[in-house]
Rosetta silent file (secondary structure, phi, psi, omega in degrees, C-alpha in Angstrom):
SEQUENCE: MQKKLSVLVVAVVFGLSACSILPKRDDDTKNWSAEKLYAEARDEMNSGSYEAAIKLFERLESNYPFGTYAAQAQMEIAYAHYKAQDQAEALAAVERFIKLHPNHPQVDYMYYLRGLINFNDQLGFLSFIYSQDPTERDPKATREAFAAFKVLVDKFPNSKYAPDSIARMNYLVNAMAQYEVHVANYYYRRGAFLAALNRAQAAVREYTDAPAREEALFIMMRSYDKLGMPALRDDTQRVLVLNYPNSAFLNPNAKGDAPWWRFWSKSGPRPAPADAIK
SCORE:     score description
SCORE:     0.000 S_00000001
   1 L     0.000  -47.598 -175.510  -49.808   40.421  -48.631 S_00000001
   2 H   -63.141  -38.338 -175.363  -51.481   37.088  -49.625 S_00000001
   3 H   -71.984  -40.830  172.507  -49.437   36.743  -52.684 S_00000001
   4 H   -54.152  -48.773  177.130  -46.055   37.296  -50.655 S_00000001
   5 H   -59.957  -39.725  179.288  -47.145   34.688  -48.242 S_00000001
   6 H   -65.951  -38.739  176.430  -47.876   32.145  -50.872 S_00000001
   7 H   -55.691  -58.631 -167.053  -44.380   32.774  -52.549 S_00000001
   8 H   -60.896  -39.593  176.145  -42.829   32.216  -49.128 S_00000001
   9 H   -58.437  -42.204  179.245  -44.697   28.928  -48.490 S_00000001
  10 H   -65.760  -36.389 -170.558  -43.761   27.681  -51.922 S_00000001
  11 H   -75.734  -38.319  168.148  -40.099   28.636  -51.178 S_00000001
  12 H   -57.717  -52.525  171.288  -40.139   26.674  -47.912 S_00000001
  13 H   -52.087  -48.512  166.810  -41.584   23.795  -49.489 S_00000001
  14 H   -54.967  -31.786  179.908  -39.086   23.763  -52.217 S_00000001
  15 H   -71.491  -49.116  174.636  -36.445   24.066  -49.886 S_00000001
  16 H   -57.410  -40.948  174.966  -37.467   21.131  -47.877 S_00000001
  17 H   -61.937  -31.000 -179.698  -37.905   19.113  -50.906 S_00000001
  18 H   -69.550  -40.218 -172.645  -34.340   19.940  -52.141 S_00000001
  19 H   -67.386  -32.491 -177.667  -32.999   18.795  -48.871 S_00000001
  20 H   -79.850  -26.229  175.798  -34.664   15.323  -49.279 S_00000001
  21 H   -65.781  -44.717 -179.685  -33.405   15.221  -52.875 S_00000001
  22 L   -62.612  148.604 -170.717  -29.808   15.725  -51.950 S_00000001
  23 L   -73.815  142.810  178.560  -27.841   12.631  -51.099 S_00000001
  24 L   -89.170  145.603 -175.721  -27.253   12.131  -47.390 S_00000001
  25 L   -71.542  128.804  172.701  -23.836   11.618  -46.056 S_00000001
  26 L   -60.396  133.743  177.189  -23.112    8.022  -45.163 S_00000001
  27 L   -87.481  106.922  179.026  -22.417    7.077  -41.479 S_00000001
  28 L   -67.305   -5.658 -173.602  -19.421    4.805  -41.906 S_00000001
  29 L  -105.619    0.858 -165.649  -20.065    3.416  -38.391 S_00000001
  30 L   -66.487  -37.763 -177.064  -23.742    2.484  -38.757 S_00000001
  31 L  -101.957   18.177  177.045  -22.935   -1.247  -39.609 S_00000001
  32 L   -78.167  137.650  176.038  -19.902   -1.672  -37.549 S_00000001
  33 L   -64.724  155.072 -174.802  -19.829   -4.418  -35.063 S_00000001
  34 H   -62.871  -34.088  176.738  -19.610   -3.608  -31.341 S_00000001
  35 H   -65.958  -36.174  177.468  -15.926   -5.011  -31.335 S_00000001
  36 H   -77.352  -25.630 -176.419  -14.936   -2.689  -34.099 S_00000001
  37 H   -71.906  -45.599 -173.656  -16.653    0.319  -32.642 S_00000001
  38 H   -75.634  -25.926  175.152  -14.775   -0.316  -29.391 S_00000001
  39 H   -69.108  -50.858  178.409  -11.396   -0.933  -31.064 S_00000001
  40 H   -67.556  -26.485  174.107  -11.651    2.316  -33.061 S_00000001
  41 H   -68.651  -41.700  170.391  -12.776    4.204  -30.056 S_00000001
  42 H   -58.944  -38.736  176.179   -9.843    2.887  -28.043 S_00000001
  43 H   -63.463  -45.506 -177.438   -7.469    3.949  -30.980 S_00000001
  44 H   -71.260  -28.187  176.486   -8.773    7.467  -30.821 S_00000001
  45 H   -67.527  -47.155 -168.142   -8.308    7.523  -27.029 S_00000001
  46 H   -76.128  -12.887  174.537   -4.931    6.199  -27.051 S_00000001
  47 L   -97.067   -0.971  174.699   -3.967    8.977  -29.679 S_00000001
  48 L    92.374   -0.036  174.881   -5.474   11.690  -27.496 S_00000001
  49 L   -78.081   77.607 -168.652   -8.566   12.301  -29.638 S_00000001
  50 H   -76.351  -32.498  173.489  -10.855   12.280  -26.800 S_00000001
  51 H   -65.696  -45.563 -177.112  -13.926   13.912  -28.602 S_00000001
  52 H   -69.761  -26.554  174.628  -13.748   11.564  -31.295 S_00000001
  53 H   -72.402  -38.865 -175.976  -13.348    8.550  -28.764 S_00000001
  54 H   -68.642  -46.922  178.452  -16.389    9.786  -26.858 S_00000001
  55 H   -49.398  -53.066  178.877  -18.527    9.940  -30.081 S_00000001
  56 H   -71.190  -18.713  174.439  -17.726    6.419  -30.925 S_00000001
  57 H   -79.801  -32.894  175.504  -18.292    5.004  -27.439 S_00000001
  58 H   -61.089  -50.158  178.984  -21.742    6.933  -27.414 S_00000001
  59 H   -52.914  -48.347  178.291  -22.374    5.203  -30.727 S_00000001
  60 H   -64.574  -35.927  171.689  -21.479    1.841  -29.377 S_00000001
  61 H   -59.336  -45.546  174.453  -23.678    2.312  -26.389 S_00000001
  62 H   -64.159  -35.489  178.817  -26.487    3.374  -28.539 S_00000001
  63 H   -83.700  -37.922 -178.385  -26.311    0.610  -31.223 S_00000001
  64 L  -125.089   73.085 -169.489  -25.612   -2.149  -28.621 S_00000001
  65 L   -76.865   -8.457 -173.406  -27.265   -0.973  -25.431 S_00000001
  66 L  -120.468    2.420  179.853  -27.706   -4.489  -23.990 S_00000001
  67 L   -77.047  177.213 -177.262  -24.328   -5.906  -24.992 S_00000001
  68 L   -75.592  -17.287  177.220  -21.401   -6.605  -22.931 S_00000001
  69 H   -81.585  -15.172 -175.328  -19.798   -3.433  -24.299 S_00000001
  70 H   -62.833  -44.738  177.331  -22.365   -1.054  -23.199 S_00000001
  71 H   -72.453  -37.591  174.179  -21.280   -0.621  -19.579 S_00000001
  72 H   -52.179  -52.304  179.032  -17.659   -0.599  -20.742 S_00000001
  73 H   -52.215  -42.362  176.406  -18.475    2.197  -23.104 S_00000001
  74 H   -58.974  -42.309  179.855  -20.048    4.184  -20.202 S_00000001
  75 H   -70.960  -38.169  178.496  -16.978    3.931  -18.127 S_00000001
  76 H   -66.961  -30.088  178.403  -14.749    4.798  -20.978 S_00000001
  77 H   -66.862  -45.386  178.888  -16.855    7.872  -21.799 S_00000001
  78 H   -56.747  -52.197 -171.920  -16.316    9.083  -18.076 S_00000001
  79 H   -59.481  -47.350  171.781  -12.632    8.437  -18.385 S_00000001
  80 H   -53.856  -43.342  178.862  -12.427   10.360  -21.739 S_00000001
  81 H   -68.678  -37.504  179.887  -14.110   13.327  -20.454 S_00000001
  82 H   -63.264  -42.092  177.370  -11.736   13.141  -17.412 S_00000001
  83 H   -65.114  -36.547 -177.800   -8.675   13.051  -19.805 S_00000001
  84 L   -79.511   -1.262 -179.527  -10.140   15.806  -21.759 S_00000001
  85 L    65.946   40.257  176.705  -10.241   17.923  -18.549 S_00000001
  86 L  -109.164   76.560 -171.437  -14.023   18.269  -18.795 S_00000001
  87 H   -50.764  -51.747 -174.228  -14.691   17.985  -15.208 S_00000001
  88 H   -58.658  -44.682 -177.565  -18.490   18.556  -15.252 S_00000001
  89 H   -76.777  -24.499  176.182  -19.213   15.963  -17.998 S_00000001
  90 H   -75.243  -28.861  174.257  -16.865   13.517  -16.472 S_00000001
  91 H   -69.366  -38.450 -176.597  -18.598   13.781  -13.039 S_00000001
  92 H   -66.684  -45.998 -173.043  -22.034   13.328  -14.736 S_00000001
  93 H   -63.425  -37.177  179.261  -20.866   10.329  -16.649 S_00000001
  94 H   -62.550  -47.170 -167.471  -19.429    8.780  -13.231 S_00000001
  95 H   -67.866  -36.465 -175.184  -22.645    9.563  -11.421 S_00000001
  96 H   -68.756  -42.374 -173.632  -24.754    8.041  -14.389 S_00000001
  97 H   -66.963  -62.512  177.617  -22.657    4.752  -14.280 S_00000001
  98 H   -42.991  -52.249  169.100  -22.871    4.452  -10.458 S_00000001
  99 H   -53.139  -42.742 -177.287  -26.636    4.826  -10.682 S_00000001
 100 H   -77.731  -28.285 -164.555  -27.133    2.385  -13.521 S_00000001
 101 L  -141.008   60.986 -168.885  -24.720   -0.170  -12.224 S_00000001
 102 L   -72.550  -26.710  179.599  -24.336   -0.002   -8.379 S_00000001
 103 L   -95.936   10.586 -172.679  -23.375   -3.745   -8.394 S_00000001
 104 L   -65.520  142.041  178.231  -20.935   -3.717  -11.287 S_00000001
 105 L   -63.101  -21.747 -178.507  -17.732   -5.707  -10.493 S_00000001
 106 L  -112.066   19.921  179.226  -15.663   -2.481  -11.504 S_00000001
 107 H   -65.220  -20.031  171.476  -17.944    0.199   -9.883 S_00000001
 108 H   -62.192  -24.896  174.081  -15.132    0.773   -7.456 S_00000001
 109 H   -63.765  -52.497 -176.998  -13.113    2.068  -10.375 S_00000001
 110 H   -70.138  -25.616  168.897  -15.764    4.607  -10.960 S_00000001
 111 H   -58.751  -55.556  178.959  -15.821    5.701   -7.133 S_00000001
 112 H   -53.250  -54.388 -167.846  -11.811    6.217   -7.750 S_00000001
 113 H   -55.615  -46.548 -172.653  -12.372    8.035  -10.825 S_00000001
 114 H   -69.151  -32.924  169.267  -14.791   10.539   -9.293 S_00000001
 115 H   -61.934  -45.042  175.811  -12.194   11.151   -6.641 S_00000001
 116 H   -63.488  -42.155  175.005   -9.415   11.724   -9.209 S_00000001
 117 H   -54.605  -50.045  174.240  -11.635   14.161  -11.090 S_00000001
 118 H   -63.640  -38.142 -179.336  -11.900   16.299   -7.999 S_00000001
 119 H   -56.635  -53.404 -177.202   -8.368   15.717   -7.006 S_00000001
 120 H   -48.412  -40.888  178.148   -7.209   17.073  -10.334 S_00000001
 121 H   -67.977  -35.436  175.451   -9.349   20.181   -9.750 S_00000001
 122 H   -68.745  -40.653  172.720   -7.738   20.601   -6.204 S_00000001
 123 H   -56.172  -30.087  174.409   -4.523   20.466   -7.797 S_00000001
 124 H   -64.720  -36.649 -178.544   -5.464   23.353   -9.945 S_00000001
 125 H   -69.138  -49.854 -177.201   -6.318   25.188   -6.782 S_00000001
 126 H   -65.846  -20.118  174.026   -2.870   24.565   -5.304 S_00000001
 127 H   -77.669  -22.577 -176.241   -1.224   25.794   -8.492 S_00000001
 128 H   -65.876  -48.493 -176.370   -3.428   28.862   -8.287 S_00000001
 129 H   -58.148  -23.595 -178.224   -2.069   29.712   -4.815 S_00000001
 130 H   -61.954  -38.049 -172.818    1.595   30.050   -5.916 S_00000001
 131 H  -106.870  -13.489 -173.872    0.695   33.370   -7.622 S_00000001
 132 L  -139.572  163.330 -171.004   -2.438   34.565   -5.881 S_00000001
 133 L   -70.298  126.333  174.659   -3.864   34.793   -2.278 S_00000001
 134 H   -65.683  -13.776 -172.045   -5.576   31.353   -1.568 S_00000001
 135 H   -83.802   -8.362  177.328   -8.017   33.017    0.766 S_00000001
 136 H   -95.862   -3.661  174.553   -9.770   34.267   -2.398 S_00000001
 137 L  -136.974  124.727 -176.658  -10.843   30.830   -3.400 S_00000001
 138 L   -64.919  125.519  177.234  -12.675   28.157   -1.336 S_00000001
 139 L   -70.983   50.751 -172.301  -10.922   24.761   -1.576 S_00000001
 140 H   -66.639  -37.854  178.689  -14.312   22.991   -2.233 S_00000001
 141 H   -61.121  -29.211  178.756  -12.711   20.562   -4.601 S_00000001
 142 H   -63.339  -47.493 -175.751  -10.150   19.366   -1.859 S_00000001
 143 H   -66.848  -50.418  179.945  -13.056   18.601    0.337 S_00000001
 144 H   -70.963  -25.319  169.801  -15.080   16.697   -2.376 S_00000001
 145 H   -65.699  -56.147 -173.068  -12.003   14.700   -3.603 S_00000001
 146 H   -51.562  -47.141 -176.434  -11.348   13.707    0.184 S_00000001
 147 H   -62.512  -46.756 -179.120  -15.012   12.675    0.397 S_00000001
 148 H   -54.437  -45.440 -176.907  -14.988   10.764   -2.883 S_00000001
 149 H   -72.539  -37.515 -178.251  -11.964    8.726   -1.970 S_00000001
 150 H   -55.821  -45.090 -175.808  -13.331    8.134    1.644 S_00000001
 151 H   -64.003  -53.316  177.586  -16.553    6.590    0.171 S_00000001
 152 H   -52.105  -46.078 -178.706  -14.411    4.195   -1.972 S_00000001
 153 H   -69.688  -29.373 -177.223  -12.227    3.085    0.967 S_00000001
 154 H   -71.652  -48.395 -170.566  -15.423    2.770    3.252 S_00000001
 155 H   -79.830  -33.511 -178.765  -17.463    0.776    0.583 S_00000001
 156 L  -139.628   70.395 -177.839  -14.523   -1.165   -0.885 S_00000001
 157 L   -62.275  -20.018  173.519  -11.702   -1.547    1.485 S_00000001
 158 L   -93.500    7.720  174.011  -10.162   -4.434   -0.404 S_00000001
 159 L   -56.424  147.314  173.263  -10.313   -2.416   -3.853 S_00000001
 160 L   -72.843  -23.417  175.560   -6.994   -2.391   -5.678 S_00000001
 161 L   -89.264    2.550  178.649   -7.541    1.422   -5.701 S_00000001
 162 H   -61.992  -48.584  178.704   -7.961    1.639   -1.942 S_00000001
 163 H   -62.893  -45.318  168.058   -4.246    2.138   -1.132 S_00000001
 164 H   -58.998  -26.769  175.348   -3.835    4.967   -3.607 S_00000001
 165 H   -83.224  -24.206  171.240   -6.925    6.587   -2.332 S_00000001
 166 H   -66.758  -49.516  177.030   -5.670    6.409    1.158 S_00000001
 167 H   -57.849  -34.340 -170.560   -2.300    8.120    0.101 S_00000001
 168 H   -77.447  -43.867  176.383   -4.380   10.812   -1.830 S_00000001
 169 H   -56.991  -41.863  172.098   -6.533   11.277    1.328 S_00000001
 170 H   -53.672  -43.685 -174.939   -3.500   11.840    3.455 S_00000001
 171 H   -68.951  -48.294 -179.902   -2.250   14.292    1.008 S_00000001
 172 H   -63.439  -34.049  179.944   -5.551   16.180    0.852 S_00000001
 173 H   -60.867  -38.483  175.423   -5.729   16.386    4.678 S_00000001
 174 H   -69.075  -33.317  175.746   -2.457   18.189    4.539 S_00000001
 175 H   -74.217  -25.937  176.963   -3.682   20.479    1.934 S_00000001
 176 H   -68.709  -42.397  179.373   -6.814   21.281    3.976 S_00000001
 177 H   -62.200  -45.261  175.434   -4.545   22.003    6.990 S_00000001
 178 H   -53.543  -46.365  176.556   -2.334   24.224    4.827 S_00000001
 179 H   -54.151  -40.398  174.523   -5.244   26.044    3.728 S_00000001
 180 H   -65.428  -44.108 -177.221   -6.261   26.902    7.286 S_00000001
 181 H   -69.650  -27.511  177.643   -2.738   28.000    8.056 S_00000001
 182 H   -69.677  -40.640 -178.626   -2.837   30.224    4.846 S_00000001
 183 H   -69.458  -44.541  170.646   -5.946   31.858    6.127 S_00000001
 184 H   -58.189  -40.694  177.327   -4.544   32.350    9.666 S_00000001
 185 H   -68.522  -32.724 -178.707   -1.388   33.964    8.160 S_00000001
 186 H   -72.837  -31.429  169.494   -3.497   36.167    6.049 S_00000001
 187 H   -70.258  -40.489 -172.125   -5.426   37.462    9.057 S_00000001
 188 H   -66.107  -46.848 -164.670   -2.284   37.823   11.186 S_00000001
 189 H   -62.538  -27.334  178.749   -0.437   39.775    8.475 S_00000001
 190 L  -100.586   13.019  176.988   -3.398   42.147    8.463 S_00000001
 191 L    79.348    9.971 -174.756   -3.655   42.661   12.087 S_00000001
 192 L   -96.826   80.071 -168.594   -6.800   40.647   12.685 S_00000001
 193 H   -63.212  -51.066 -177.733   -5.160   38.612   15.497 S_00000001
 194 H   -62.721  -43.082  175.578   -8.172   37.071   17.038 S_00000001
 195 H   -59.780  -45.437  177.158   -9.356   35.733   13.549 S_00000001
 196 H   -54.924  -37.652  176.088   -5.811   34.424   12.940 S_00000001
 197 H   -74.233  -30.054  168.058   -6.021   32.642   16.270 S_00000001
 198 H   -62.929  -40.593 -176.991   -9.305   31.034   15.563 S_00000001
 199 H   -79.720  -28.862 -179.479   -8.137   29.663   12.304 S_00000001
 200 H   -68.861  -38.721 -178.835   -4.805   28.468   13.682 S_00000001
 201 H   -66.887  -37.128  176.492   -6.748   26.717   16.502 S_00000001
 202 H   -65.148  -37.406  177.064   -8.977   24.967   13.924 S_00000001
 203 H   -65.055  -44.768  175.729   -5.961   23.658   12.075 S_00000001
 204 H   -55.284  -63.558  179.356   -4.458   22.377   15.332 S_00000001
 205 H   -54.804  -41.244 -176.954   -7.696   20.769   16.431 S_00000001
 206 H   -93.368  -23.024 -173.912   -8.955   19.260   13.214 S_00000001
 207 L  -128.434   65.979 -166.664   -5.699   18.237   11.619 S_00000001
 208 L   -61.369  -39.663 -174.824   -3.656   16.592   14.390 S_00000001
 209 L   -94.676    8.908 -171.180   -1.186   14.733   12.212 S_00000001
 210 L   -87.901  137.706  179.206   -0.826   17.303    9.412 S_00000001
 211 L   -56.090  -29.158 -177.296    2.707   18.983    9.092 S_00000001
 212 L   -72.444   -5.948  177.358    0.960   22.472    8.901 S_00000001
 213 H   -64.059  -34.360 -178.914    0.030   21.896   12.483 S_00000001
 214 H   -60.902  -40.619  176.212    3.540   23.137   13.494 S_00000001
 215 H   -76.654  -27.134  177.611    3.031   26.561   11.989 S_00000001
 216 H   -64.513  -41.729  178.114   -0.498   26.648   13.247 S_00000001
 217 H   -60.298  -41.316  176.553    0.973   26.460   16.764 S_00000001
 218 H   -60.614  -44.231  179.398    3.382   29.124   15.924 S_00000001
 219 H   -59.553  -44.295  178.752    0.680   31.481   14.550 S_00000001
 220 H   -61.688  -50.936 -179.801   -1.363   30.777   17.909 S_00000001
 221 H   -58.908  -39.089 -170.678    1.624   31.759   19.995 S_00000001
 222 H   -68.889  -35.729 -172.480    2.343   34.992   18.047 S_00000001
 223 H   -71.409  -41.872  178.860   -1.577   35.878   18.098 S_00000001
 224 H   -53.406  -42.265  178.847   -1.795   35.294   21.950 S_00000001
 225 H   -59.359  -52.647 -169.641    1.254   37.725   22.220 S_00000001
 226 H   -74.085  -17.862  176.923   -0.231   40.352   20.120 S_00000001
 227 L   -88.779    2.157 -178.641   -3.645   39.933   21.933 S_00000001
 228 L    70.768   44.585  162.062   -1.759   40.566   25.415 S_00000001
 229 L  -121.385   83.519 -177.695   -2.162   37.016   26.735 S_00000001
 230 H   -51.843  -48.230 -175.159    1.209   36.000   27.973 S_00000001
 231 H   -57.446  -53.045 -173.942    0.030   33.047   29.953 S_00000001
 232 H   -71.739  -28.171  175.721   -1.688   31.344   26.950 S_00000001
 233 H   -67.860  -42.902  165.129    1.275   32.396   24.673 S_00000001
 234 H   -49.559  -52.110 -174.660    3.690   30.506   26.978 S_00000001
 235 H   -63.092  -39.291  171.850    1.572   27.517   27.201 S_00000001
 236 H   -55.642  -40.193  178.197    1.349   27.381   23.432 S_00000001
 237 H   -62.597  -38.681 -174.176    5.105   27.772   23.101 S_00000001
 238 H   -79.534  -23.386  170.492    5.712   24.782   25.356 S_00000001
 239 H   -58.623  -49.660  178.285    3.351   22.618   23.283 S_00000001
 240 H   -56.404  -36.834  176.535    5.292   23.724   20.245 S_00000001
 241 H   -67.286  -40.878 -170.816    8.622   22.935   21.876 S_00000001
 242 H   -75.186  -41.500 -172.034    7.462   19.703   23.146 S_00000001
 243 H   -91.687  -27.257  173.355    6.044   18.398   19.814 S_00000001
 244 L  -135.251   75.306 -173.236    8.477   20.064   17.641 S_00000001
 245 L   -60.365  -34.228 -177.468   11.768   20.582   19.408 S_00000001
 246 L  -102.133   26.298  178.332   13.842   21.378   16.204 S_00000001
 247 L   -58.642  124.850  171.584   11.097   23.647   14.834 S_00000001
 248 H   -64.590  -19.563  175.890   12.461   26.338   12.469 S_00000001
 249 H   -78.811   -7.405  179.465    9.727   28.640   13.751 S_00000001
 250 H  -100.071    4.722  177.426   11.500   28.753   17.102 S_00000001
 251 L   -73.064  130.230  175.110   14.556   30.129   15.535 S_00000001
 252 L   -52.753  -27.709 -175.400   15.103   33.923   16.700 S_00000001
 253 L   -90.351    2.291  175.157   15.402   34.908   13.159 S_00000001
 254 L   -78.119   96.247 -170.077   12.035   33.484   12.229 S_00000001
 255 L   -98.425  -15.397  179.853   10.057   36.654   12.076 S_00000001
 256 L    86.000   13.229 -173.507    7.249   35.281   10.029 S_00000001
 257 L   -94.775   -1.389  178.931    8.095   37.711    7.079 S_00000001
 258 L   -64.190  164.620  169.960    8.691   35.071    4.336 S_00000001
 259 L   -52.391  131.575 -172.379    6.128   34.827    1.526 S_00000001
 260 L   -63.548  -28.824  176.951    3.115   33.510    3.085 S_00000001
 261 L   -60.378  -26.459 -172.708    2.582   31.008    0.269 S_00000001
 262 L   -82.670   78.496  174.168    5.731   29.162    1.096 S_00000001
 263 L   -85.710   -6.155 -177.710    4.274   26.711    3.453 S_00000001
 264 L   -81.579  163.732 -169.791    6.285   23.741    2.608 S_00000001
 265 E   -78.012 -170.081 -175.739    9.242   22.526    4.611 S_00000001
 266 L   -73.914  -20.542  176.889   12.899   23.023    3.786 S_00000001
 267 L   -77.319  -13.470 -178.838   12.948   19.979    1.658 S_00000001
 268 E   109.660  170.503 -178.805   10.454   21.452   -0.712 S_00000001
 269 L   -61.984  148.652  179.644    6.809   20.924   -1.397 S_00000001
 270 L   -79.327  126.625  175.163    5.323   17.464   -0.874 S_00000001
 271 L   -61.216  145.583 -178.967    4.557   16.002   -4.277 S_00000001
 272 L   -82.154  148.815  169.877    1.159   14.990   -5.210 S_00000001
 273 L   -46.615  150.582 -178.298    0.603   11.243   -5.996 S_00000001
 274 L   -90.092  164.354 -172.245    0.943   10.436   -9.591 S_00000001
 275 L   -69.466  123.961 -177.649   -2.158    9.545  -11.757 S_00000001
 276 L   -90.453   -9.180  172.592   -2.739    5.774  -10.893 S_00000001
 277 L   -79.119  124.009 -175.449   -4.993    5.177  -13.768 S_00000001
 278 L  -115.967    0.000    0.000   -3.353    3.721  -16.868 S_00000001
């Protein structure tokens, strides 16, 4: 047993020695200047090689932690993760930058990027509902994106990113209202009229300016009818007529049997704002 152990020790030592004898692969970037590292990383970014760009930006930050390029590299890392659709890493990089540089002249951009990261995840949720029941998935990213953009607008009202953030917030409010209508429709179609009424009321109460409010009132009206509350049904119908005199839901042929996910108007779905980061 002792002999076998000795042989094993010798083999391990020899292996370690051999590793030290073999020539190490040279790191071509170790002597690069900050300017060259940044330029090469940007080239990788522009070509869509985000992983390679991230490695170069990380090397730049490591080699020149106190230089003018360090903070810029941190911002670029967050953006590269965002473009690579790595939400978790992108958000982590954003939070790190905000914590390290709360007074950086471009910190508003990082707040904006945080909103965009969640916004894109929210668009994934909207794409998801075209083919599957949205009540199966909580629109957490929608609320988080709205909150992120709101922080930007509140903290930096004069930021160049504020107008686009406000536009996205309006879009997200509509999305959240539409989600409530989805859920109300889901309950109504399954005969849970009280639950449908409650969700429709929530949409009407919380999203007063959202287009989905029109359908929410219609669901309320129908739910009151199913629950045997004609007085409340008629009151809701008067509100619907007053606010939406040309509502398609008031058409006698509107039975509510269209596919539930077709929540958009006759002109088609409201398009999402384009990515404003260049």
